[in-house]
Coordinates of C-alpha atoms in Angstrom, one line a residue:
M1 CA 0.0 35.2 -6.8
F2 CA 0.7 33.6 -10.2
E3 CA 2.3 35.0 -13.4
D4 CA 1.2 34.0 -16.9
R5 CA 4.1 31.5 -17.1
D6 CA 3.0 29.9 -13.8
I7 CA -0.5 29.5 -15.0
Q8 CA 0.7 27.9 -18.2
Q9 CA 2.8 25.5 -16.2
I10 CA -0.1 24.6 -14.0
Y11 CA -2.5 23.9 -16.9
S12 CA 0.2 21.9 -18.7
K13 CA 0.0 19.4 -15.9
G14 CA -3.7 19.1 -16.1
I15 CA -4.3 21.0 -12.9
T16 CA -6.7 23.9 -12.5
L17 CA -5.8 27.2 -10.9
N18 CA -8.6 26.6 -8.3
Q19 CA -6.9 23.3 -7.3
I20 CA -3.6 25.1 -6.8
K21 CA -5.3 27.8 -4.7
A22 CA -6.9 25.1 -2.6
Q23 CA -3.5 23.4 -2.1
V24 CA -2.0 26.7 -1.0
A25 CA -4.9 27.4 1.4
R26 CA -4.5 23.9 2.9
L27 CA -0.8 24.4 3.4
E28 CA -1.4 27.8 5.0
E29 CA -4.2 26.5 7.3
G30 CA -2.1 23.6 8.5
M31 CA -2.8 19.9 9.2
T32 CA -6.3 18.8 10.0
Y33 CA -5.8 16.0 12.5
S34 CA -8.1 13.0 12.9
V35 CA -10.3 13.0 16.0
L36 CA -10.0 9.5 17.5
I37 CA -12.8 8.4 19.8
G38 CA -11.6 4.9 20.2
A39 CA -9.3 2.1 19.0
A40 CA -10.9 -0.6 16.9
T41 CA -10.5 -3.9 18.6
I42 CA -11.9 -7.4 18.4
G43 CA -15.6 -7.2 18.6
K44 CA -15.5 -3.4 18.4
G45 CA -14.7 -2.8 14.8
I46 CA -12.5 -5.8 14.0
E47 CA -14.0 -9.2 13.3
R48 CA -12.4 -12.5 14.1
Y49 CA -13.3 -15.8 12.5
D50 CA -12.6 -19.3 13.8
A51 CA -11.3 -22.1 11.6
S52 CA -14.7 -23.4 10.6
E53 CA -16.1 -19.9 9.7
T54 CA -12.9 -19.1 7.8
E55 CA -13.2 -22.2 5.7
K56 CA -16.8 -21.4 4.9
L57 CA -15.9 -18.0 3.7
I58 CA -13.0 -19.3 1.6
Q59 CA -15.3 -21.8 0.0
L60 CA -17.9 -19.0 -0.7
Y61 CA -15.2 -17.1 -2.6
E62 CA -13.9 -20.1 -4.4
A63 CA -17.4 -21.1 -5.5
K64 CA -18.2 -17.6 -6.9
K65 CA -15.0 -16.1 -8.1
E66 CA -15.4 -17.3 -11.7
N67 CA -18.4 -14.9 -11.9
F68 CA -16.2 -11.9 -11.3
S69 CA -13.6 -9.9 -13.0
I70 CA -10.7 -9.8 -10.5
L71 CA -7.6 -7.6 -10.4
K72 CA -4.6 -7.4 -8.2
F73 CA -3.4 -3.8 -7.7
V74 CA 0.2 -3.4 -6.6
P75 CA 1.9 -0.1 -5.8
A76 CA 5.4 -0.7 -7.1
S77 CA 7.1 2.6 -7.9
G78 CA 9.3 3.0 -4.8
A79 CA 13.0 2.8 -5.4
A80 CA 15.0 0.3 -3.3
T81 CA 17.4 3.0 -2.0
R82 CA 16.2 2.8 1.7
M83 CA 16.7 -1.0 1.7
F84 CA 20.5 -0.3 1.5
K85 CA 20.8 2.7 3.8
F86 CA 23.1 1.0 6.3
L87 CA 25.2 -0.4 3.4
F88 CA 25.7 3.1 1.9
Q89 CA 26.9 4.2 5.4
F90 CA 29.3 1.2 5.5
L91 CA 30.8 2.3 2.1
Q92 CA 31.3 5.8 3.5
K93 CA 32.7 5.0 6.9
Y94 CA 34.6 1.7 6.6
N95 CA 38.3 1.9 5.7
P96 CA 39.9 -1.5 5.6
S97 CA 43.4 0.0 5.7
K98 CA 42.6 1.5 9.1
E99 CA 40.7 -1.2 10.9
T100 CA 39.6 -4.8 10.5
I101 CA 36.0 -5.7 9.5
E102 CA 35.7 -7.5 12.9
S103 CA 36.6 -4.2 14.6
Y104 CA 34.1 -2.2 12.5
I105 CA 31.1 -4.6 13.0
G106 CA 31.9 -4.9 16.7
K107 CA 30.6 -1.4 17.3
E108 CA 27.1 -1.4 18.5
A109 CA 25.9 0.9 15.7
N110 CA 26.9 -1.5 13.0
S111 CA 24.9 -4.6 14.0
Q112 CA 23.0 -4.5 10.7
V113 CA 26.3 -4.7 8.8
E114 CA 27.3 -7.7 11.0
T115 CA 24.0 -9.5 10.2
F116 CA 24.5 -8.8 6.5
I117 CA 28.1 -9.9 6.3
S118 CA 27.6 -13.0 8.5
N119 CA 24.8 -14.3 6.2
L120 CA 26.0 -13.3 2.7
K121 CA 25.5 -16.7 1.2
Q122 CA 21.8 -16.7 2.3
F123 CA 21.0 -13.7 0.1
P124 CA 19.4 -14.5 -3.3
F125 CA 21.9 -12.2 -5.1
Y126 CA 25.0 -13.7 -3.5
D127 CA 26.2 -15.5 -6.7
E128 CA 25.4 -12.7 -9.0
V129 CA 27.3 -10.2 -6.9
L130 CA 30.3 -12.5 -6.5
T131 CA 30.4 -13.2 -10.2
K132 CA 30.5 -9.4 -10.8
A133 CA 33.2 -9.0 -8.2
H134 CA 35.4 -11.6 -9.9
E135 CA 34.7 -10.0 -13.4
T136 CA 35.9 -6.6 -12.3
N137 CA 38.7 -7.6 -10.0
P138 CA 40.6 -10.8 -10.9
N139 CA 42.5 -10.4 -7.6
F140 CA 39.3 -10.4 -5.5
D141 CA 40.0 -13.7 -3.7
N142 CA 43.4 -12.4 -2.5
L143 CA 42.0 -9.4 -0.8
S144 CA 41.6 -9.2 3.0
R145 CA 38.2 -10.1 4.5
G146 CA 37.4 -6.5 5.1
E147 CA 38.4 -5.5 1.5
R148 CA 36.3 -8.3 0.1
C149 CA 33.3 -7.2 2.1
L150 CA 33.7 -3.7 1.0
Y151 CA 34.2 -4.6 -2.6
F152 CA 31.1 -6.9 -2.5
V153 CA 28.9 -4.1 -1.3
K154 CA 30.4 -1.8 -4.0
M155 CA 29.5 -4.3 -6.7
M156 CA 25.9 -4.3 -5.4
L157 CA 25.4 -0.5 -5.2
D158 CA 27.9 1.3 -7.5
E159 CA 26.2 2.9 -10.6
D160 CA 28.8 1.3 -12.9
A161 CA 28.2 -2.2 -11.3
L162 CA 24.9 -3.8 -10.5
N163 CA 23.4 -0.6 -9.2
Y164 CA 20.7 -2.3 -7.1
S165 CA 19.6 0.9 -5.3
F166 CA 18.5 2.4 -8.7
F167 CA 16.0 -0.3 -9.3
P168 CA 12.5 -0.5 -7.7
K169 CA 12.1 -3.2 -5.0
G170 CA 9.9 -5.2 -7.4
L171 CA 12.8 -5.9 -9.7
L172 CA 15.5 -6.8 -7.2
P173 CA 16.4 -10.4 -6.4
F174 CA 14.0 -11.4 -3.6
H175 CA 14.0 -15.1 -3.5
Q176 CA 16.0 -18.1 -4.8
Y177 CA 14.9 -21.5 -5.8
N178 CA 17.6 -24.1 -6.6
G179 CA 20.0 -21.3 -7.7
K180 CA 17.4 -19.4 -9.8
I181 CA 16.8 -15.8 -8.8
V182 CA 13.2 -14.6 -8.5
T183 CA 12.1 -11.0 -8.2
A184 CA 9.2 -9.7 -6.1
F185 CA 7.5 -8.8 -9.4
Q186 CA 7.5 -12.4 -10.5
E187 CA 6.3 -13.6 -7.1
H188 CA 3.3 -11.3 -7.3
L189 CA 2.4 -12.9 -10.6
F190 CA 2.6 -16.3 -9.1
E191 CA 0.6 -15.2 -6.0
A192 CA -2.2 -14.0 -8.3
T193 CA -2.8 -17.5 -9.5
L194 CA -3.5 -18.6 -5.9
Y195 CA -6.4 -16.2 -5.2
A196 CA -6.7 -13.4 -7.7
S197 CA -7.6 -15.2 -10.9
S198 CA -10.8 -16.4 -12.6
E199 CA -11.4 -18.5 -15.7
N200 CA -7.6 -19.1 -15.8
Q201 CA -6.9 -15.4 -16.3
A202 CA -4.9 -13.3 -13.9
N203 CA -5.1 -9.5 -14.2
L204 CA -2.5 -7.5 -12.4
H205 CA -1.8 -3.8 -12.4
F206 CA 1.4 -2.3 -11.2
T207 CA 2.0 1.4 -10.6
V208 CA 5.6 2.1 -11.5
S209 CA 7.8 5.1 -12.1
E210 CA 8.3 6.1 -15.7
K211 CA 12.1 5.5 -15.6
H212 CA 11.6 1.9 -14.5
Q213 CA 8.8 0.9 -17.0
V214 CA 11.3 -0.5 -19.6
Y215 CA 12.9 -2.8 -16.9
F216 CA 9.5 -4.1 -15.9
D217 CA 8.6 -4.8 -19.6
K218 CA 11.9 -6.6 -20.1
T219 CA 11.5 -8.7 -17.0
L220 CA 7.9 -9.6 -17.9
K221 CA 8.9 -10.6 -21.4
A222 CA 11.6 -13.0 -19.9
I223 CA 9.3 -14.7 -17.4
K224 CA 5.7 -14.6 -18.8
S225 CA 5.6 -17.6 -21.1
D226 CA 7.3 -20.0 -18.7
L227 CA 5.1 -18.9 -15.8
E228 CA 2.0 -19.3 -17.9
A229 CA 3.1 -22.8 -18.9
D230 CA 3.9 -23.7 -15.3
T231 CA 0.6 -22.4 -13.8
G232 CA -1.9 -22.9 -16.7
V233 CA -2.9 -19.2 -16.1
T234 CA -2.8 -16.4 -18.7
F235 CA -1.4 -13.1 -17.3
N236 CA -2.8 -9.8 -18.3
I237 CA -0.4 -7.2 -16.9
S238 CA -0.8 -3.5 -17.1
F239 CA 1.2 -0.6 -15.8
S240 CA 0.6 3.1 -15.0
F241 CA 2.5 6.1 -13.7
Q242 CA 1.5 8.5 -11.0
K243 CA -0.3 11.3 -12.9
E244 CA 1.2 14.7 -13.2
A245 CA -2.2 16.1 -12.4
T246 CA -1.9 14.8 -8.9
E247 CA 1.3 16.6 -8.1
T248 CA 1.2 19.4 -5.4
V249 CA 3.0 22.7 -4.7
A250 CA 5.0 23.5 -1.7
L251 CA 5.3 26.7 0.4
T252 CA 8.4 28.4 1.9
A253 CA 8.5 29.5 5.5
K254 CA 7.0 32.8 4.4
D255 CA 4.0 31.0 2.9
E256 CA 5.2 31.7 -0.7
V257 CA 4.9 29.1 -3.4
Y258 CA 8.4 27.6 -3.8
K259 CA 10.0 28.1 -7.1
N260 CA 13.0 26.5 -8.8
E261 CA 16.1 28.4 -9.8
D262 CA 14.7 28.8 -13.3
G263 CA 11.5 30.5 -11.9
S264 CA 9.3 27.5 -12.5
I265 CA 7.0 26.2 -9.7
L266 CA 8.3 23.2 -7.8
F267 CA 5.7 20.4 -8.2
R268 CA 6.1 17.3 -6.0
P269 CA 4.6 13.8 -6.0
A270 CA 1.7 13.7 -3.6
G271 CA 2.2 10.4 -1.8
H272 CA 0.3 7.1 -2.3
G273 CA -3.0 8.9 -2.2
A274 CA -2.3 10.0 -5.8
L275 CA -2.7 6.4 -6.8
L276 CA -6.5 6.7 -6.3
E277 CA -6.5 8.2 -9.8
N278 CA -4.8 5.1 -11.1
L279 CA -7.2 2.8 -9.2
N280 CA -10.2 4.7 -10.4
D281 CA -9.2 4.1 -14.1
L282 CA -9.5 0.3 -13.7
D283 CA -12.7 -1.5 -14.5
H284 CA -13.0 -4.7 -12.4
D285 CA -15.5 -6.2 -9.9
I286 CA -13.0 -7.1 -7.2
I287 CA -9.7 -5.5 -6.6
F288 CA -7.0 -6.8 -4.2
I289 CA -4.4 -4.3 -3.0
K290 CA -1.1 -5.3 -1.7
N291 CA 2.4 -3.7 -1.5
I292 CA 5.2 -4.9 -3.8
D293 CA 7.6 -5.8 -0.9
N294 CA 5.0 -7.9 1.1
I295 CA 5.6 -11.2 -0.6
V296 CA 6.8 -14.6 0.7
V297 CA 8.4 -17.6 -1.0
A298 CA 6.0 -19.9 -3.0
E299 CA 5.8 -22.8 -0.5
K300 CA 4.7 -20.4 2.3
N301 CA 2.4 -18.4 0.0
I302 CA -0.2 -21.0 -0.4
E303 CA -1.1 -20.7 3.3
V304 CA -0.9 -16.9 3.4
S305 CA -3.1 -16.7 0.3
N306 CA -5.9 -18.4 2.1
Y307 CA -6.4 -15.3 4.2
K308 CA -6.8 -13.2 1.0
K309 CA -9.6 -15.6 0.1
L310 CA -11.1 -15.1 3.5
L311 CA -11.2 -11.3 3.0
A312 CA -12.8 -11.8 -0.4
G313 CA -15.4 -14.2 1.0
V314 CA -16.3 -11.6 3.7
L315 CA -16.6 -9.0 0.9
L316 CA -18.9 -11.1 -1.3
E317 CA -21.1 -12.1 1.6
A318 CA -21.5 -8.4 2.7
Q319 CA -21.9 -7.2 -0.9
E320 CA -24.7 -9.7 -1.7
K321 CA -26.7 -8.4 1.3
V322 CA -26.1 -4.8 0.4
F323 CA -27.1 -5.3 -3.2
A324 CA -30.3 -7.1 -2.1
Y325 CA -31.2 -4.2 0.2
L326 CA -30.5 -1.6 -2.4
Q327 CA -32.7 -3.5 -4.9
K328 CA -35.6 -3.3 -2.4
L329 CA -35.0 0.3 -1.5
T330 CA -34.8 1.5 -5.1
E331 CA -37.7 -0.6 -6.3
G332 CA -39.9 0.7 -3.5
T333 CA -40.6 -2.8 -2.1
A334 CA -39.0 -2.2 1.3
E335 CA -41.2 -2.1 4.4
E336 CA -40.7 -0.8 7.9
A337 CA -39.6 -4.2 9.1
D338 CA -36.9 -4.3 6.4
F339 CA -35.7 -0.9 7.6
N340 CA -35.0 -2.4 11.0
L341 CA -32.9 -5.2 9.6
M342 CA -31.1 -2.8 7.3
V343 CA -30.2 -0.5 10.3
L344 CA -28.9 -3.5 12.2
F345 CA -26.8 -4.5 9.2
L346 CA -25.4 -1.0 8.8
R347 CA -24.4 -0.8 12.5
Y348 CA -23.1 -4.2 13.2
R349 CA -21.8 -5.5 9.8
L350 CA -20.7 -2.4 8.0
N351 CA -19.7 -0.4 11.1
V352 CA -21.8 2.6 10.1
P353 CA -23.4 4.4 13.0
V354 CA -27.0 5.4 12.2
S355 CA -28.4 8.8 13.0
V356 CA -30.3 9.0 16.4
D357 CA -33.0 10.8 14.5
F358 CA -33.6 8.0 12.1
E359 CA -36.8 6.8 13.7
T360 CA -38.3 10.3 13.3
Y361 CA -37.8 10.3 9.5
T362 CA -40.6 9.8 7.1
F363 CA -40.7 6.6 5.1
D364 CA -39.2 8.4 2.1
E365 CA -36.5 10.0 4.2
K366 CA -35.6 6.6 5.7
T367 CA -35.4 5.2 2.2
A368 CA -33.1 8.0 0.9
Y369 CA -30.9 7.8 4.0
L370 CA -30.4 4.0 3.7
I371 CA -29.7 4.2 0.0
D372 CA -27.0 6.9 0.7
K373 CA -25.4 4.8 3.3
F374 CA -25.4 1.5 1.4
N375 CA -24.6 2.7 -2.1
R376 CA -20.8 3.1 -1.6
P377 CA -17.7 1.1 -2.4
I378 CA -16.9 -1.6 0.2
R379 CA -13.4 -2.5 1.4
V380 CA -12.5 -5.4 3.6
C381 CA -9.1 -4.8 5.3
G382 CA -6.9 -7.4 7.0
M383 CA -5.6 -6.3 10.4
V384 CA -2.7 -8.0 12.2
K385 CA -1.8 -7.7 15.9
N386 CA 0.3 -4.7 16.6
Q387 CA 4.0 -5.6 17.0
G388 CA 5.3 -2.1 17.1
E389 CA 5.5 -1.8 13.4
P390 CA 4.9 1.7 11.8
G391 CA 1.8 2.1 9.7
G392 CA -1.9 2.8 9.8
G393 CA -4.1 1.6 12.6
P394 CA -7.8 1.0 12.8
F395 CA -9.7 3.6 14.8
W396 CA -13.2 4.9 15.3
V397 CA -13.0 8.6 14.2
K398 CA -15.4 11.5 14.4
D399 CA -15.5 14.0 11.5
K400 CA -16.3 17.7 11.5
N401 CA -20.0 16.9 11.2
D402 CA -19.8 14.7 14.3
E403 CA -20.3 11.6 12.3
V404 CA -18.5 8.5 13.5
S405 CA -16.8 6.0 11.1
L406 CA -14.3 3.3 11.1
Q407 CA -11.0 4.4 9.5
I408 CA -7.4 3.5 8.9
V409 CA -5.4 6.3 10.4
E410 CA -1.7 7.0 10.0
F411 CA 0.3 8.3 12.9
A412 CA 1.0 11.5 11.0
Q413 CA -2.8 12.2 11.1
I414 CA -2.9 12.1 14.9
D415 CA -2.3 15.0 17.2
F416 CA 0.0 13.4 19.8
S417 CA 0.2 16.7 21.8
K418 CA -3.3 15.8 23.1
T419 CA -3.2 13.3 26.0
V420 CA -6.6 11.8 25.2
Q421 CA -5.5 11.0 21.6
Q422 CA -2.2 9.5 22.9
G423 CA -4.2 7.3 25.2
I424 CA -6.4 6.0 22.5
V425 CA -3.4 5.1 20.3
Y426 CA -1.7 3.2 23.1
K427 CA -4.9 1.1 23.5
A428 CA -4.7 0.0 19.8
T429 CA -4.2 -3.7 19.4
H430 CA -3.9 -4.0 15.6
F431 CA -2.6 -2.3 12.5
N432 CA -3.2 -2.5 8.8
P433 CA -0.4 -4.0 6.7
T434 CA -1.9 -2.6 3.4
D435 CA -4.0 -5.8 2.9
L436 CA -7.3 -4.9 1.2
V437 CA -9.9 -6.3 -1.1
C438 CA -12.3 -3.8 -2.6
G439 CA -15.7 -3.9 -4.2
V440 CA -15.8 -0.9 -6.5
K441 CA -19.1 -1.4 -8.4
D442 CA -22.6 -0.6 -7.4
Y443 CA -25.6 -3.0 -7.2
K444 CA -26.3 -2.3 -10.9
G445 CA -22.8 -3.2 -12.0
N446 CA -21.7 0.4 -12.6
K447 CA -18.3 1.4 -11.5
F448 CA -18.2 4.0 -8.7
N449 CA -16.3 7.2 -9.2
L450 CA -13.9 6.7 -6.3
K451 CA -13.0 10.4 -6.2
D452 CA -16.5 11.0 -4.8
F453 CA -15.6 9.2 -1.5
V454 CA -12.5 11.1 -0.5
D455 CA -12.1 13.2 2.6
P456 CA -10.0 16.2 1.4
E457 CA -9.5 17.2 5.1
A458 CA -7.3 14.1 5.5
A459 CA -4.4 15.5 3.5
F460 CA -0.9 15.3 5.0
I461 CA 1.4 18.3 5.5
T462 CA 5.1 17.4 5.9
S463 CA 8.2 19.5 6.5
K464 CA 10.9 18.9 4.0
T465 CA 14.1 20.5 2.7
H466 CA 14.7 21.3 -0.9
N467 CA 18.0 22.6 -2.1
G468 CA 18.7 23.7 1.5
V469 CA 15.4 25.6 1.9
D470 CA 12.8 24.5 4.4
I471 CA 9.4 23.9 2.7
K472 CA 6.0 22.7 3.7
A473 CA 4.9 19.9 1.4
L474 CA 1.4 18.6 0.7
E475 CA 0.4 15.0 0.3
L476 CA -3.0 13.9 -0.8
P477 CA -5.2 11.8 1.6
G478 CA -3.6 8.3 1.7
L479 CA -4.9 5.7 -0.6
W480 CA -6.3 3.5 2.2
N481 CA -6.7 6.4 4.6
G482 CA -8.5 9.6 3.6
S483 CA -8.9 8.5 0.0
M484 CA -11.3 5.8 1.2
A485 CA -12.8 7.7 4.1
Y486 CA -16.4 7.4 2.8
W487 CA -16.3 3.8 1.8
N488 CA -18.0 1.2 3.9
S489 CA -15.4 -0.7 5.8
I490 CA -15.1 -4.1 7.4
F491 CA -11.9 -5.0 9.3
V492 CA -10.9 -8.6 9.8
E493 CA -8.1 -10.0 11.9
V494 CA -5.6 -12.0 9.9
P495 CA -2.4 -13.7 11.2
L496 CA 0.9 -11.8 11.5
E497 CA 2.3 -14.3 9.0
T498 CA 0.5 -12.4 6.3
F499 CA 2.8 -9.4 6.8
N500 CA 6.3 -9.9 5.6
P501 CA 7.6 -6.6 4.2
V502 CA 11.2 -6.1 3.1
K503 CA 12.2 -2.7 4.6
T504 CA 15.9 -3.4 4.7
V505 CA 17.9 -5.9 2.7
N506 CA 18.4 -8.0 5.9
D507 CA 14.7 -8.8 5.9
L508 CA 15.4 -11.2 3.1
L509 CA 17.1 -13.4 5.6
K510 CA 13.8 -14.1 7.5
P511 CA 12.4 -17.6 7.0
E512 CA 9.4 -16.3 5.0
H513 CA 11.9 -15.2 2.3
Q514 CA 14.1 -18.3 2.4
A515 CA 13.1 -21.4 0.3
S516 CA 13.6 -24.6 2.1

């Protein structure tokens, strides 16, 4: 299948030949769909806390966080191109010499452009773009309204102007305070001081693309000292790239490995599941995970951040109990009565169904079984009420060994051709907005090897086009999907206000992104 030059290329990326053969086999065999047996709902996989319980868990975290090394992990490599999709279409389609801007935006398909143009002054980048427009065209104010709108968008997006679509979301103007532009990157640093810091230290790790690293460094240098002075917190910021060793091959329609024109194998980034490698390299007790674009203005963030503390309090409470049980089990001091309590905790707190044969096990078998079930990373995931947003949902899933577990499942993992599976999806009440806090160390303080808890069957296969050729592409199990399949999971309802992503530039007009 592979020539010597192919094998050299494979090894140069830090990938083994067996890994490539496994990728090819996975692509040939096709997608392994999740088998849903029920939607996780309140009381059946999703916990809900009242105000009093929430406050106690927040206080638990606040009281104990200084004892832990805490990190905020932010996937931030995505370019902002999709944010401006409708504006690129506007640049292509609108001709001010042939129709007025009012005529263009009056068409039903252009409602996004209408929203954008009608609210220009509300965008944090308005002054910056306007200044650029005047710099490059002294006659700007004398243009027709349609020409000004078109020129404004050109100044935003043209490569030789501000070139916003080249940059990652994290470095775009997101918010504005008294005329001062603030990026999502800076907002994440501030947010870390609210819940993800201890002993006046805030550790943040951003996964970025290599071409953007220099811009993140430049931004950090410009804001770090002032932010530290304002908050009294020292920031330890690190970056990493998606590793070449996580890239995957693609197959043609004839199930042949796709090769570039120069004869080299096409390797593609393998989705956010590749970031498990980056996460696994980090050595901290508690790790919060949150997407770069899900950030609100500072005044609203204080309330939102309380729910991060809630999740962390749930984690610490569960982790303390798990560690105490593991101490007993490994020291040999557990008794039959303890086993009963542990089984109840597994079932009703960690959502781990226990084997029906458990009671028939010997004492030693019960001990080994419970150690195996408890001694795993723990994740506590925020779940918001489903408002029709795309994304992973919480479901009870059965694996190939008929073991049931609580999982976050993407729609791409579900076989919608099966009526039963469809029906379960329609009963789902919540979805996961990438809002997690993770305990990645064992009861002895040793870091888990997170790669030991991945379900390789949960890989994604997608149809793509490359240079006009249809290909089958492989993505690794998603970071909070199959990559965490064998973690112990607790799902907690949090308010919809905690989910404020910026998918299109118009999302910046929402109240959560506007300072009062």
